[in-house]
């Protein structure tokens, strides 16, 4: 078969990654749409379906379609691990220069892929889709997500309108080896920017879900916000956690010291007995909190040392070297 030949001769340029959790009705139309767009592009490609522990017929249907085209590949999870893990597995198994995750439920439109690629060719490392005309429940989804997106944009300093859109395109270098946990697949553009990548955003189409149901409820918002805190903390302070913990600890010591001064002032100059005010309690509390924070900071420093040294990681990223051996 011609298509299999292409795949054997050249390694794929594009790797499309599709996380799948109980999407049996969508698989056939999705494959048809994807293949028509990708064949049209004329570049060698692969589509990696990651079956995230579906309990319906998704896997069986995927297996059947994969028999027809060698470019359709499957990673089958033992159980449901979530969209982030599925995305990461897709990235780990991808061999293309460009990596494009897309939803399986046909809410993203494969016909937007060429637009994303054009932007990559302009020199961007990450092109993020923006569901400008989002077709989900107005208040419960769109409104809440708009607020969340604002907040993420503010906290991360990476200004996108829509982090949650799965359809994005990455150059391989910015995502290979990335470690994702929880809901963090949506923060890849943030990581990438922090690592020096050029990121842009373009509007993409969005359709309402035709089959099955959304796999998420409102609890996702809480998870996303907590993950945002983790991401922010790990980025800024991973190398020196004592600066954060120690900073809070020192502030607490200051509060303790000031409360003590005030307490003695009231006692000696105002004739107010120490136990008439809550100040002694404040002195003791803030002193203890300060002490705990500094000890936690020291503990965190030890953990960070283990993290870097046990994995041979370095705290910096090198873009390139010139005239160095072992380039
Ligand atoms: N998904 C997954 N594992 C999960 C939940 C979702 O692989 O545990 C996949 C799902 O099949 C879909 C994509 O992630 O392809 C996005 O999920 P969904 O459409 O439910 O999210 P929404 O569009 O409602 O934000
Ligand atoms: Mg969806």
Coordinates of C-alpha atoms and ligand atoms in Angstrom, one line a residue:
X1 CA 0.0 0.0 0.0
X2 CA 1.3 3.4 -0.9
X3 CA 0.7 4.9 2.4
X4 CA 2.5 2.2 4.3
X5 CA 5.4 2.8 1.9
X6 CA 5.6 6.4 2.8
X7 CA 5.7 5.5 6.4
X8 CA 8.5 3.0 6.0
X9 CA 10.7 5.2 3.9
X10 CA 10.5 8.4 5.8
X11 CA 10.0 9.1 9.4
X12 CA 6.9 11.2 10.0
X13 CA 7.0 14.9 10.0
X14 CA 3.8 15.4 11.8
X15 CA 2.6 13.5 14.9
X16 CA -1.1 14.1 15.7
X17 CA -2.0 13.0 19.2
X18 CA -5.5 12.0 20.1
X19 CA -6.4 11.2 23.7
X20 CA -9.5 8.9 23.8
X21 CA -11.7 8.1 26.7
X22 CA -15.0 6.4 25.7
X23 CA -15.5 8.1 22.3
X24 CA -16.7 5.2 20.3
X25 CA -19.2 7.2 18.1
X26 CA -16.6 9.8 17.2
X27 CA -13.8 7.5 16.1
X28 CA -14.9 6.8 12.5
X29 CA -15.8 10.4 11.6
X30 CA -12.6 11.6 13.3
X31 CA -10.4 9.3 11.4
X32 CA -12.0 10.2 8.1
X33 CA -11.6 13.9 8.8
X34 CA -8.1 13.6 10.0
X35 CA -6.9 11.5 7.2
X36 CA -8.5 13.7 4.5
X37 CA -6.7 16.8 6.0
X38 CA -3.4 15.0 6.5
X39 CA -3.3 13.3 3.1
X40 CA -4.0 16.6 1.5
X41 CA -1.0 18.2 3.2
X42 CA 1.2 15.6 1.5
X43 CA 3.7 15.4 4.4
X44 CA 4.6 12.1 6.1
X45 CA 2.5 11.9 9.2
X46 CA 1.4 9.6 12.0
X47 CA -1.7 9.7 14.2
X48 CA -1.2 8.4 17.7
X49 CA -4.4 7.5 19.5
X50 CA -4.0 7.1 23.2
X51 CA -6.8 4.9 24.5
X52 CA -7.1 6.1 28.1
X53 CA -8.8 3.0 29.6
X54 CA -12.0 3.3 27.6
X55 CA -14.7 0.9 28.7
X56 CA -16.8 1.1 25.5
X57 CA -15.8 -0.1 22.0
X58 CA -13.3 2.6 21.3
X59 CA -10.3 0.3 21.4
X60 CA -11.9 -2.3 19.1
X61 CA -12.8 0.4 16.6
X62 CA -9.3 1.9 16.8
X63 CA -7.8 -1.5 16.1
X64 CA -9.9 -1.9 13.0
X65 CA -9.0 1.5 11.6
X66 CA -5.3 0.9 12.4
X67 CA -5.4 -2.2 10.3
X68 CA -6.2 -0.1 7.2
X69 CA -3.6 2.6 7.6
X70 CA -0.1 2.1 9.0
X71 CA 0.1 5.8 10.0
X72 CA -2.6 5.2 12.6
X73 CA -0.9 4.1 15.7
X74 CA -2.3 3.2 19.1
X75 CA -1.0 3.4 22.7
X76 CA -3.5 1.5 24.9
X77 CA -3.5 2.3 28.6
X78 CA -4.3 -0.3 31.2
X79 CA -6.7 1.9 32.9
X80 CA -7.9 5.5 32.8
X81 CA -5.2 7.9 33.8
X82 CA -6.6 11.2 32.5
X83 CA -6.1 13.4 29.5
X84 CA -2.8 14.8 30.7
X85 CA -1.2 11.4 31.0
X86 CA -2.6 10.4 27.7
X87 CA -1.1 13.5 26.1
X88 CA 2.2 12.8 27.7
X89 CA 2.2 9.2 26.4
X90 CA 1.5 10.5 22.9
X91 CA 4.4 12.9 23.1
X92 CA 6.7 10.2 24.4
X93 CA 5.8 7.9 21.5
X94 CA 5.8 10.6 18.8
X95 CA 8.5 10.7 16.3
X96 CA 7.4 13.7 14.2
X97 CA 9.1 17.1 14.2
X98 CA 5.8 18.7 14.9
X99 CA 3.4 17.5 17.5
X100 CA -0.3 18.3 17.3
X101 CA -2.7 17.2 20.1
X102 CA -6.4 17.3 19.2
X103 CA -9.6 16.2 21.0
X104 CA -11.3 13.0 19.9
X105 CA -14.8 14.3 20.2
X106 CA -14.8 16.4 17.0
X107 CA -15.1 19.6 19.0
X108 CA -11.8 20.7 17.4
X109 CA -11.7 20.7 13.7
X110 CA -8.9 18.9 11.9
X111 CA -9.2 21.3 9.0
X112 CA -7.5 23.9 11.3
X113 CA -4.3 21.9 11.3
X114 CA -2.8 23.5 8.1
X115 CA -3.3 27.0 9.6
X116 CA -1.4 25.9 12.7
X117 CA 1.4 24.6 10.6
X118 CA 1.7 27.8 8.6
X119 CA 2.3 29.7 11.8
X120 CA 5.0 27.2 12.9
X121 CA 6.7 27.8 9.5
X122 CA 6.7 31.5 10.3
X123 CA 9.1 30.7 13.1
X124 CA 6.9 30.1 16.1
X125 CA 7.7 27.1 18.4
X126 CA 4.2 26.8 19.8
X127 CA 0.9 27.7 18.1
X128 CA -2.0 27.6 20.4
X129 CA -5.7 27.3 19.3
X130 CA -8.2 29.8 20.6
X131 CA -11.8 28.6 20.7
X132 CA -13.0 32.1 19.9
X133 CA -16.5 31.0 19.3
X134 CA -16.7 28.3 21.9
X135 CA -19.7 25.9 21.6
X136 CA -20.1 24.8 25.2
X137 CA -22.7 25.6 27.9
X138 CA -22.6 29.4 28.2
X139 CA -22.3 30.0 31.9
X140 CA -21.2 26.8 33.4
X141 CA -18.4 26.4 30.8
X142 CA -17.6 29.5 28.8
X143 CA -17.9 32.1 31.5
X144 CA -16.0 30.2 34.2
X145 CA -13.3 29.2 31.7
X146 CA -12.9 32.9 30.6
X147 CA -12.3 33.9 34.2
X148 CA -9.9 31.0 34.7
X149 CA -8.0 31.9 31.5
X150 CA -7.7 35.5 32.6
X151 CA -6.2 34.4 35.9
X152 CA -3.8 32.0 34.3
X153 CA -2.7 34.7 31.9
X154 CA -2.1 37.1 34.8
X155 CA -0.3 34.7 37.0
X156 CA 1.8 33.0 34.4
X157 CA 2.6 36.2 32.5
X158 CA 2.1 34.2 29.3
X159 CA -0.9 36.0 27.6
X160 CA -3.2 33.6 25.8
X161 CA -7.0 33.7 25.6
X162 CA -7.6 30.0 25.8
X163 CA -5.3 27.6 27.6
X164 CA -7.8 24.8 27.6
X165 CA -8.1 24.3 23.9
X166 CA -6.5 20.9 23.1
X167 CA -5.7 21.8 19.5
X168 CA -2.2 23.2 19.5
X169 CA 1.0 22.6 17.5
X170 CA 4.4 22.3 19.0
X171 CA 7.9 21.9 17.5
X172 CA 9.3 18.7 18.9
X173 CA 12.2 20.3 20.8
X174 CA 9.9 22.3 23.2
X175 CA 7.9 19.3 24.4
X176 CA 10.1 16.3 24.2
X177 CA 10.9 14.9 27.6
X178 CA 8.4 17.2 29.3
X179 CA 6.9 15.8 32.4
X180 CA 3.2 16.6 33.0
X181 CA 1.0 15.9 36.0
X182 CA -2.6 16.6 37.0
X183 CA -4.2 19.0 34.6
X184 CA -0.9 20.4 33.3
X185 CA -1.2 19.6 29.6
X186 CA -2.9 23.0 29.3
X187 CA 0.2 24.7 30.7
X188 CA 2.6 23.5 28.1
X189 CA 2.7 26.9 26.3
X190 CA 3.6 28.4 29.6
X191 CA 6.4 26.0 30.2
X192 CA 7.6 26.5 26.7
X193 CA 7.6 30.3 27.0
X194 CA 9.6 30.0 30.2
X195 CA 12.1 27.9 28.4
X196 CA 12.5 30.6 25.7
X197 CA 10.1 29.3 23.1
X198 CA 8.1 31.7 20.8
X199 CA 4.4 31.2 21.4
X200 CA 1.5 32.5 19.4
X201 CA -2.3 32.0 19.4
X202 CA -4.7 31.8 16.5
X203 CA -8.5 31.4 16.5
X204 CA -9.7 27.9 15.6
X205 CA -13.2 26.5 15.0
X206 CA -15.1 24.8 17.8
X207 CA -18.1 22.6 17.5
X208 CA -20.5 21.4 20.1
X209 CA -20.1 17.8 21.2
X210 CA -22.0 15.5 18.9
X211 CA -21.6 12.2 20.6
X212 CA -21.1 11.1 24.2
X213 CA -20.6 13.5 27.1
X214 CA -17.9 15.7 28.4
X215 CA -15.5 13.9 30.7
X216 CA -15.2 16.8 33.1
X217 CA -17.3 18.7 35.6
X218 CA -16.7 21.9 37.5
X219 CA -14.1 20.3 39.8
X220 CA -11.7 20.7 37.0
X221 CA -11.5 24.5 37.7
X222 CA -10.2 23.8 41.2
X223 CA -7.7 21.3 39.9
X224 CA -6.5 23.7 37.2
X225 CA -6.0 26.6 39.7
X226 CA -4.1 24.4 42.1
X227 CA -1.9 23.1 39.3
X228 CA -1.3 26.7 38.3
X229 CA 0.1 27.4 41.8
X230 CA 2.3 24.4 41.5
X231 CA 3.6 25.3 38.1
X232 CA 4.3 28.9 39.1
X233 CA 6.0 27.8 42.3
X234 CA 8.1 25.1 40.6
X235 CA 9.1 27.5 37.8
X236 CA 10.2 30.4 39.9
X237 CA 11.4 28.7 43.1
X238 CA 12.3 25.2 42.3
X239 CA 16.0 25.9 42.6
X240 CA 15.8 28.0 45.8
X241 CA 12.7 27.1 47.8
X242 CA 14.2 28.5 50.9
X243 CA 13.7 32.0 49.4
X244 CA 9.9 31.5 49.6
X245 CA 9.6 29.6 52.8
X246 CA 12.4 31.5 54.4
X247 CA 10.9 34.8 53.2
X248 CA 7.6 34.0 54.9
X249 CA 9.5 32.8 57.9
X250 CA 11.4 36.0 58.3
X251 CA 8.3 38.1 57.8
X252 CA 6.7 36.1 60.6
X253 CA 9.7 36.6 62.9
X254 CA 9.4 40.4 62.2
X255 CA 5.7 40.3 63.1
X256 CA 6.7 38.4 66.3
X257 CA 9.4 40.9 67.2
X258 CA 7.1 43.9 66.6
X259 CA 4.3 42.4 68.6
X260 CA 6.8 41.8 71.5
X261 CA 8.0 45.5 71.3
X262 CA 4.4 46.7 71.4
X263 CA 3.6 44.3 74.3
X264 CA 6.5 45.7 76.4
X265 CA 5.6 49.2 75.4
X266 CA 2.1 48.8 76.7
X267 CA 3.3 47.2 79.8
X268 CA 5.9 49.7 80.8
X269 CA 4.5 53.0 79.4
X270 CA 0.8 52.4 79.3
X271 CA 0.4 50.2 82.4
X272 CA -1.4 47.6 80.5
X273 CA -0.7 44.1 81.7
X274 CA 0.6 41.7 79.2
X275 CA -2.4 39.3 79.5
X276 CA -5.0 41.9 78.9
X277 CA -4.1 41.9 75.2
X278 CA -3.8 39.1 72.7
X279 CA -0.2 40.2 72.1
X280 CA 1.6 37.4 73.9
X281 CA -0.4 34.9 71.8
X282 CA 0.6 36.8 68.7
X283 CA 4.3 36.8 69.7
X284 CA 4.3 33.1 70.3
X285 CA 2.3 32.2 67.2
X286 CA 4.2 34.3 64.7
X287 CA 7.5 33.1 66.2
X288 CA 6.5 29.5 65.8
X289 CA 5.2 30.0 62.3
X290 CA 8.4 31.7 61.4
X291 CA 10.4 28.8 62.8
X292 CA 8.3 26.2 61.0
X293 CA 8.6 28.0 57.7
X294 CA 12.4 28.2 57.9
X295 CA 12.6 24.6 58.8
X296 CA 10.3 23.7 55.9
X297 CA 12.4 25.7 53.6
X298 CA 15.5 23.8 54.7
X299 CA 13.6 20.5 54.1
X300 CA 12.6 21.7 50.7
X301 CA 16.2 22.6 49.9
X302 CA 17.2 19.0 50.6
X303 CA 14.4 17.7 48.4
X304 CA 15.4 19.9 45.6
X305 CA 19.0 18.8 45.8
X306 CA 17.9 15.2 45.6
X307 CA 15.7 16.1 42.7
X308 CA 18.5 17.6 40.6
X309 CA 21.3 15.4 41.7
X310 CA 19.7 12.0 41.6
X311 CA 18.5 12.6 38.0
X312 CA 21.7 14.3 36.9
X313 CA 19.6 17.4 36.0
X314 CA 21.0 20.8 35.8
X315 CA 19.2 23.9 36.9
X316 CA 19.8 25.6 33.5
X317 CA 18.9 24.9 29.9
X318 CA 21.4 25.4 27.1
X319 CA 20.1 26.4 23.7
X320 CA 23.3 25.7 21.8
X321 CA 27.1 25.6 22.1
X322 CA 29.7 26.7 19.6
X323 CA 33.1 25.1 19.1
X324 CA 32.5 22.8 22.1
X325 CA 33.3 19.1 22.0
X326 CA 30.4 16.6 22.2
X327 CA 28.0 19.0 20.5
Ligands
LIG1 N1 -10.0 12.4 27.7 C1 -9.1 11.4 28.1 N2 -9.1 10.9 29.4 C2 -9.9 11.4 30.3 C3 -10.8 12.5 30.0 C4 -10.8 12.9 28.7 O1 -8.4 10.9 27.2 O2 -9.8 11.0 31.5 C5 -10.1 12.9 26.3 C6 -11.4 12.8 25.7 O3 -11.7 11.5 25.1 C7 -11.4 13.9 24.7 C8 -10.4 14.9 25.3 O4 -9.7 14.2 26.3 O5 -10.7 13.4 23.5 C9 -11.2 16.1 25.9 O6 -12.2 15.6 26.8 P1 -13.7 16.3 26.8 O7 -14.2 16.5 25.4 O8 -14.5 15.5 27.7 O9 -13.3 17.7 27.5 P2 -14.1 19.1 27.2 O10 -14.2 19.3 25.7 O11 -15.5 18.9 27.7 O12 -13.3 20.2 27.9
LIG2 MG1 -14.7 18.0 24.3

